[in-house]
Each structure stands twice: as C-alpha cells, then as structure tokens.
Amino acid sequence: MESDFCLYKPKTDFVINAVAYAPDDLPARQFAASVSIGDYRKTLAVTGERYWIREAVGWSVGEPSPILSLPIRYEFAFGGSEVEDDHTGYQENVIGIGYYPKSFLQKNSFKRMLRAHQIYDPAKPVRDPAEKASPEGFGFMPRYFAQRAKHTGTADTHWIENRAPLLPEDFSMAYWNGAHPSLQLPHLKPNHIYELGFTGMVHSFQAPNQHFTVELPVETVFVHAYTAANQSLCKDMVLDTVFVDVEKRRIDCNYRTSFAEELEIASCQLRFIARHERGDQIAAAQACRDSQTEFIPIPPSLTAPA
C-alpha cells in the first residue's frame, strides 16, 4: 500500500490485495477472479505457468500448467525487463513477464519457448510477445509505470531553474490516482451505500461459489473551519481511496479534502455524523437557522437534494 499523502485525487481508487484461487480448490489451468462495485464489474483471467511458443507463422500461447492459486500481482501480468532501444524493460510494467521486444526476438531466433504472462483481461488477450498492451491487475500501480509517470509533467532544465521544487506547470493530479485505470471510478455519491462483490478470491469452503459481498457506506465526514476573518466554512471530505485486503479481511477507506491557501484557515475541526443521526442533525441545523439562536454545522452533502 503506497503513501496516501497527496493534494487531491480526481477519481476514487479501488485497490484490492488478493490471491486468486482455483474452483473447488482443485488444480486448474485457468480460472477467473472478479470484483464488482455497484453495477461496475472487472474480471481477470488467471492461469498457471505458460509459455509463448514460436511457430512457422508467428507465436502462440501454450497450455498452462495446473495451479491451485496465484497472487494477483503485476509480476505475473504482461510486461518484462528485456532491453529495448534506449531503455531497459517494458515501461508499462517493467516487473512483469511475457513481453519481448522485436529486437530481442530477432537476436534470439533460436529460442522456441519464452515465459508468458499469467494474468490478463479475458476480453483483450495479448496475441504476440512484442505487442504493446497494458498490464492487468487489482493492485496499486507503481508510480514509475508509464500510465502513471505520464502525468508527472515536464521536469526539464526550465523547471529546475525556474520552478522547482514546485510541481511542473503541466503536472496532472491524475498522477495521485494509483489504482489500475479500470478501477479509478468517479467519486462516490456522499451518504450512499455501495455493494462490493468479490469472486474467486477465497477458498471454495469459505464462501458459496467463492463469491461474497460487503457493504461500503460513504460516511458523513467533513471539516468545519474558521478563517482568519472569522468566517465559518463546512466542507465534505471525499472518499477517494478504498483499499481492500481480502487475505486479511480488512477494508481501509481514506477521506480527503483541502482548502485554498487564500482562505487563511485559522482553525478547523474534523466532524462525523453517523447514518442514524443524519436526519436529526439536519432538522436541528434548520431549526437553529430559523430561530437564529445557535449555529450547528452540517456539510454541503446534507443540505443538497438527495
């Protein structure tokens, strides 16, 4: 799990640390693992160890060996560390397996078998070891992966001499989103409950059909702040990171917000309103506004229409 220190995440990261288990806990050559968030679903194909096989008309993937389980990690996804042009490794996933640049294949034309990847999107299988394809997985993408690194902006001589240590002018906040791009979803609706579903990530004796669901409530967490001019502000904290550790049966949720420096925040309080208290809190705040006798802070999410 990477550091959660950042300014802002444009989307909500869903990150899952898990192991894929074969159906019925019997060795299998290929099986699936999937996660659902509300109506959205992502599925991975998981295989045993397998190889690219050179044939007269190109390459094909051989039959996988049977396995009982496989950690869902980018080390088993499409990628590789073979030297290509002026850099080492496939920049989309330098820690993966299965990618071999054309220059490598030409220099090693005598090789008839090469290790292939074991995790992929069943809707978009890789057809060639030199193909440019994105790695698949459920975990945090390292910051040096091309899909994240492209958001860092231009760190050139001009930046070093005129702007550092501030971020480059073309830096994108999308860099802070560390989940796989397919698991970066629009920010969840405040005060709603979402159902998360997991399939193929527990033993068969632990859940029927190796499937289980959990409820994810978006809690009412907000900041009540005062500016130097004694102006009162309430701002919702946004749930922007959901980290599910299936092996540990644990879910960590990160809520985040920020204030512009120009507001000159003098003090702030972190506040929480439980689900069963929301109605009473809204009514009390409205009564205080009507009587103008007291102020009860509530966040914008509780004042906006549902």
mmCIF file with all atom_site columns, N, CA and C in Angstrom, residues 259-285:
data_model
loop_
_atom_site.group_PDB
_atom_site.id
_atom_site.type_symbol
_atom_site.label_atom_id
_atom_site.label_alt_id
_atom_site.label_comp_id
_atom_site.label_asym_id
_atom_site.label_entity_id
_atom_site.label_seq_id
_atom_site.pdbx_PDB_ins_code
_atom_site.Cartn_x
_atom_site.Cartn_y
_atom_site.Cartn_z
_atom_site.occupancy
_atom_site.B_iso_or_equiv
_atom_site.pdbx_formal_charge
_atom_site.auth_seq_id
_atom_site.auth_comp_id
_atom_site.auth_asym_id
_atom_site.auth_atom_id
_atom_site.pdbx_PDB_model_num
ATOM 1  N N  . PHE A 1 259 ? -8.237  23.030 1.497  1.00 0.00 ? 259 PHE A N  1
ATOM 2  C CA . PHE A 1 259 ? -8.715  24.406 1.400  1.00 0.00 ? 259 PHE A CA 1
ATOM 3  C C  . PHE A 1 259 ? -7.671  25.248 0.683  1.00 0.00 ? 259 PHE A C  1
ATOM 4  N N  . ALA A 1 260 ? -8.135  26.213 -0.074 1.00 0.00 ? 260 ALA A N  1
ATOM 5  C CA . ALA A 1 260 ? -7.222  27.120 -0.758 1.00 0.00 ? 260 ALA A CA 1
ATOM 6  C C  . ALA A 1 260 ? -6.451  27.951 0.265  1.00 0.00 ? 260 ALA A C  1
ATOM 7  N N  . GLU A 1 261 ? -5.178  28.147 0.008  1.00 0.00 ? 261 GLU A N  1
ATOM 8  C CA . GLU A 1 261 ? -4.333  28.923 0.916  1.00 0.00 ? 261 GLU A CA 1
ATOM 9  C C  . GLU A 1 261 ? -4.882  30.330 1.124  1.00 0.00 ? 261 GLU A C  1
ATOM 10 N N  . GLU A 1 262 ? -5.507  30.886 0.088  1.00 0.00 ? 262 GLU A N  1
ATOM 11 C CA . GLU A 1 262 ? -6.022  32.259 0.164  1.00 0.00 ? 262 GLU A CA 1
ATOM 12 C C  . GLU A 1 262 ? -7.124  32.426 1.212  1.00 0.00 ? 262 GLU A C  1
ATOM 13 N N  . LEU A 1 263 ? -7.750  31.325 1.627  1.00 0.00 ? 263 LEU A N  1
ATOM 14 C CA . LEU A 1 263 ? -8.805  31.420 2.639  1.00 0.00 ? 263 LEU A CA 1
ATOM 15 C C  . LEU A 1 263 ? -8.252  31.729 4.025  1.00 0.00 ? 263 LEU A C  1
ATOM 16 N N  . GLU A 1 264 ? -6.962  31.484 4.224  1.00 0.00 ? 264 GLU A N  1
ATOM 17 C CA . GLU A 1 264 ? -6.309  31.752 5.518  1.00 0.00 ? 264 GLU A CA 1
ATOM 18 C C  . GLU A 1 264 ? -7.064  31.057 6.656  1.00 0.00 ? 264 GLU A C  1
ATOM 19 N N  . ILE A 1 265 ? -7.108  29.735 6.594  1.00 0.00 ? 265 ILE A N  1
ATOM 20 C CA . ILE A 1 265 ? -7.784  28.950 7.626  1.00 0.00 ? 265 ILE A CA 1
ATOM 21 C C  . ILE A 1 265 ? -7.055  29.115 8.953  1.00 0.00 ? 265 ILE A C  1
ATOM 22 N N  . ALA A 1 266 ? -7.796  29.539 9.983  1.00 0.00 ? 266 ALA A N  1
ATOM 23 C CA . ALA A 1 266 ? -7.203  29.749 11.304 1.00 0.00 ? 266 ALA A CA 1
ATOM 24 C C  . ALA A 1 266 ? -7.371  28.529 12.202 1.00 0.00 ? 266 ALA A C  1
ATOM 25 N N  . SER A 1 267 ? -8.477  27.810 12.050 1.00 0.00 ? 267 SER A N  1
ATOM 26 C CA . SER A 1 267 ? -8.713  26.612 12.858 1.00 0.00 ? 267 SER A CA 1
ATOM 27 C C  . SER A 1 267 ? -9.686  25.713 12.118 1.00 0.00 ? 267 SER A C  1
ATOM 28 N N  . CYS A 1 268 ? -9.642  24.438 12.430 1.00 0.00 ? 268 CYS A N  1
ATOM 29 C CA . CYS A 1 268 ? -10.576 23.504 11.789 1.00 0.00 ? 268 CYS A CA 1
ATOM 30 C C  . CYS A 1 268 ? -10.829 22.317 12.702 1.00 0.00 ? 268 CYS A C  1
ATOM 31 N N  . GLN A 1 269 ? -11.992 21.721 12.529 1.00 0.00 ? 269 GLN A N  1
ATOM 32 C CA . GLN A 1 269 ? -12.386 20.541 13.290 1.00 0.00 ? 269 GLN A CA 1
ATOM 33 C C  . GLN A 1 269 ? -12.827 19.449 12.319 1.00 0.00 ? 269 GLN A C  1
ATOM 34 N N  . LEU A 1 270 ? -12.419 18.239 12.604 1.00 0.00 ? 270 LEU A N  1
ATOM 35 C CA . LEU A 1 270 ? -12.890 17.089 11.841 1.00 0.00 ? 270 LEU A CA 1
ATOM 36 C C  . LEU A 1 270 ? -14.157 16.578 12.506 1.00 0.00 ? 270 LEU A C  1
ATOM 37 N N  . ARG A 1 271 ? -15.222 16.437 11.727 1.00 0.00 ? 271 ARG A N  1
ATOM 38 C CA . ARG A 1 271 ? -16.513 16.044 12.291 1.00 0.00 ? 271 ARG A CA 1
ATOM 39 C C  . ARG A 1 271 ? -17.087 14.834 11.549 1.00 0.00 ? 271 ARG A C  1
ATOM 40 N N  . PHE A 1 272 ? -17.901 14.085 12.290 1.00 0.00 ? 272 PHE A N  1
ATOM 41 C CA . PHE A 1 272 ? -18.523 12.871 11.750 1.00 0.00 ? 272 PHE A CA 1
ATOM 42 C C  . PHE A 1 272 ? -19.965 12.808 12.225 1.00 0.00 ? 272 PHE A C  1
ATOM 43 N N  . ILE A 1 273 ? -20.871 12.505 11.309 1.00 0.00 ? 273 ILE A N  1
ATOM 44 C CA . ILE A 1 273 ? -22.277 12.320 11.656 1.00 0.00 ? 273 ILE A CA 1
ATOM 45 C C  . ILE A 1 273 ? -22.671 10.901 11.266 1.00 0.00 ? 273 ILE A C  1
ATOM 46 N N  . ALA A 1 274 ? -23.079 10.120 12.243 1.00 0.00 ? 274 ALA A N  1
ATOM 47 C CA . ALA A 1 274 ? -23.465 8.734  11.984 1.00 0.00 ? 274 ALA A CA 1
ATOM 48 C C  . ALA A 1 274 ? -24.722 8.685  11.117 1.00 0.00 ? 274 ALA A C  1
ATOM 49 N N  . ARG A 1 275 ? -24.887 7.587  10.404 1.00 0.00 ? 275 ARG A N  1
ATOM 50 C CA . ARG A 1 275 ? -26.016 7.471  9.483  1.00 0.00 ? 275 ARG A CA 1
ATOM 51 C C  . ARG A 1 275 ? -27.360 7.663  10.187 1.00 0.00 ? 275 ARG A C  1
ATOM 52 N N  . HIS A 1 276 ? -27.504 7.058  11.374 1.00 0.00 ? 276 HIS A N  1
ATOM 53 C CA . HIS A 1 276 ? -28.788 7.145  12.068 1.00 0.00 ? 276 HIS A CA 1
ATOM 54 C C  . HIS A 1 276 ? -29.028 8.516  12.693 1.00 0.00 ? 276 HIS A C  1
ATOM 55 N N  . GLU A 1 277 ? -28.020 9.386  12.667 1.00 0.00 ? 277 GLU A N  1
ATOM 56 C CA . GLU A 1 277 ? -28.163 10.722 13.250 1.00 0.00 ? 277 GLU A CA 1
ATOM 57 C C  . GLU A 1 277 ? -28.333 11.814 12.194 1.00 0.00 ? 277 GLU A C  1
ATOM 58 N N  . ARG A 1 278 ? -28.256 11.466 10.917 1.00 0.00 ? 278 ARG A N  1
ATOM 59 C CA . ARG A 1 278 ? -28.283 12.492 9.870  1.00 0.00 ? 278 ARG A CA 1
ATOM 60 C C  . ARG A 1 278 ? -29.585 13.287 9.882  1.00 0.00 ? 278 ARG A C  1
ATOM 61 N N  . GLY A 1 279 ? -30.713 12.586 9.949  1.00 0.00 ? 279 GLY A N  1
ATOM 62 C CA . GLY A 1 279 ? -32.000 13.277 9.924  1.00 0.00 ? 279 GLY A CA 1
ATOM 63 C C  . GLY A 1 279 ? -32.153 14.251 11.071 1.00 0.00 ? 279 GLY A C  1
ATOM 64 N N  . ASP A 1 280 ? -31.811 13.805 12.287 1.00 0.00 ? 280 ASP A N  1
ATOM 65 C CA . ASP A 1 280 ? -31.921 14.679 13.456 1.00 0.00 ? 280 ASP A CA 1
ATOM 66 C C  . ASP A 1 280 ? -30.989 15.876 13.337 1.00 0.00 ? 280 ASP A C  1
ATOM 67 N N  . GLN A 1 281 ? -29.790 15.643 12.799 1.00 0.00 ? 281 GLN A N  1
ATOM 68 C CA . GLN A 1 281 ? -28.818 16.729 12.676 1.00 0.00 ? 281 GLN A CA 1
ATOM 69 C C  . GLN A 1 281 ? -29.295 17.777 11.664 1.00 0.00 ? 281 GLN A C  1
ATOM 70 N N  . ILE A 1 282 ? -29.872 17.316 10.561 1.00 0.00 ? 282 ILE A N  1
ATOM 71 C CA . ILE A 1 282 ? -30.397 18.249 9.559  1.00 0.00 ? 282 ILE A CA 1
ATOM 72 C C  . ILE A 1 282 ? -31.539 19.077 10.150 1.00 0.00 ? 282 ILE A C  1
ATOM 73 N N  . ALA A 1 283 ? -32.444 18.418 10.883 1.00 0.00 ? 283 ALA A N  1
ATOM 74 C CA . ALA A 1 283 ? -33.575 19.126 11.489 1.00 0.00 ? 283 ALA A CA 1
ATOM 75 C C  . ALA A 1 283 ? -33.105 20.141 12.522 1.00 0.00 ? 283 ALA A C  1
ATOM 76 N N  . ALA A 1 284 ? -32.127 19.752 13.337 1.00 0.00 ? 284 ALA A N  1
ATOM 77 C CA . ALA A 1 284 ? -31.613 20.666 14.363 1.00 0.00 ? 284 ALA A CA 1
ATOM 78 C C  . ALA A 1 284 ? -30.937 21.876 13.737 1.00 0.00 ? 284 ALA A C  1
ATOM 79 N N  . ALA A 1 285 ? -30.179 21.640 12.664 1.00 0.00 ? 285 ALA A N  1
ATOM 80 C CA . ALA A 1 285 ? -29.499 22.755 11.996 1.00 0.00 ? 285 ALA A CA 1
ATOM 81 C C  . ALA A 1 285 ? -30.512 23.711 11.376 1.00 0.00 ? 285 ALA A C  1
#
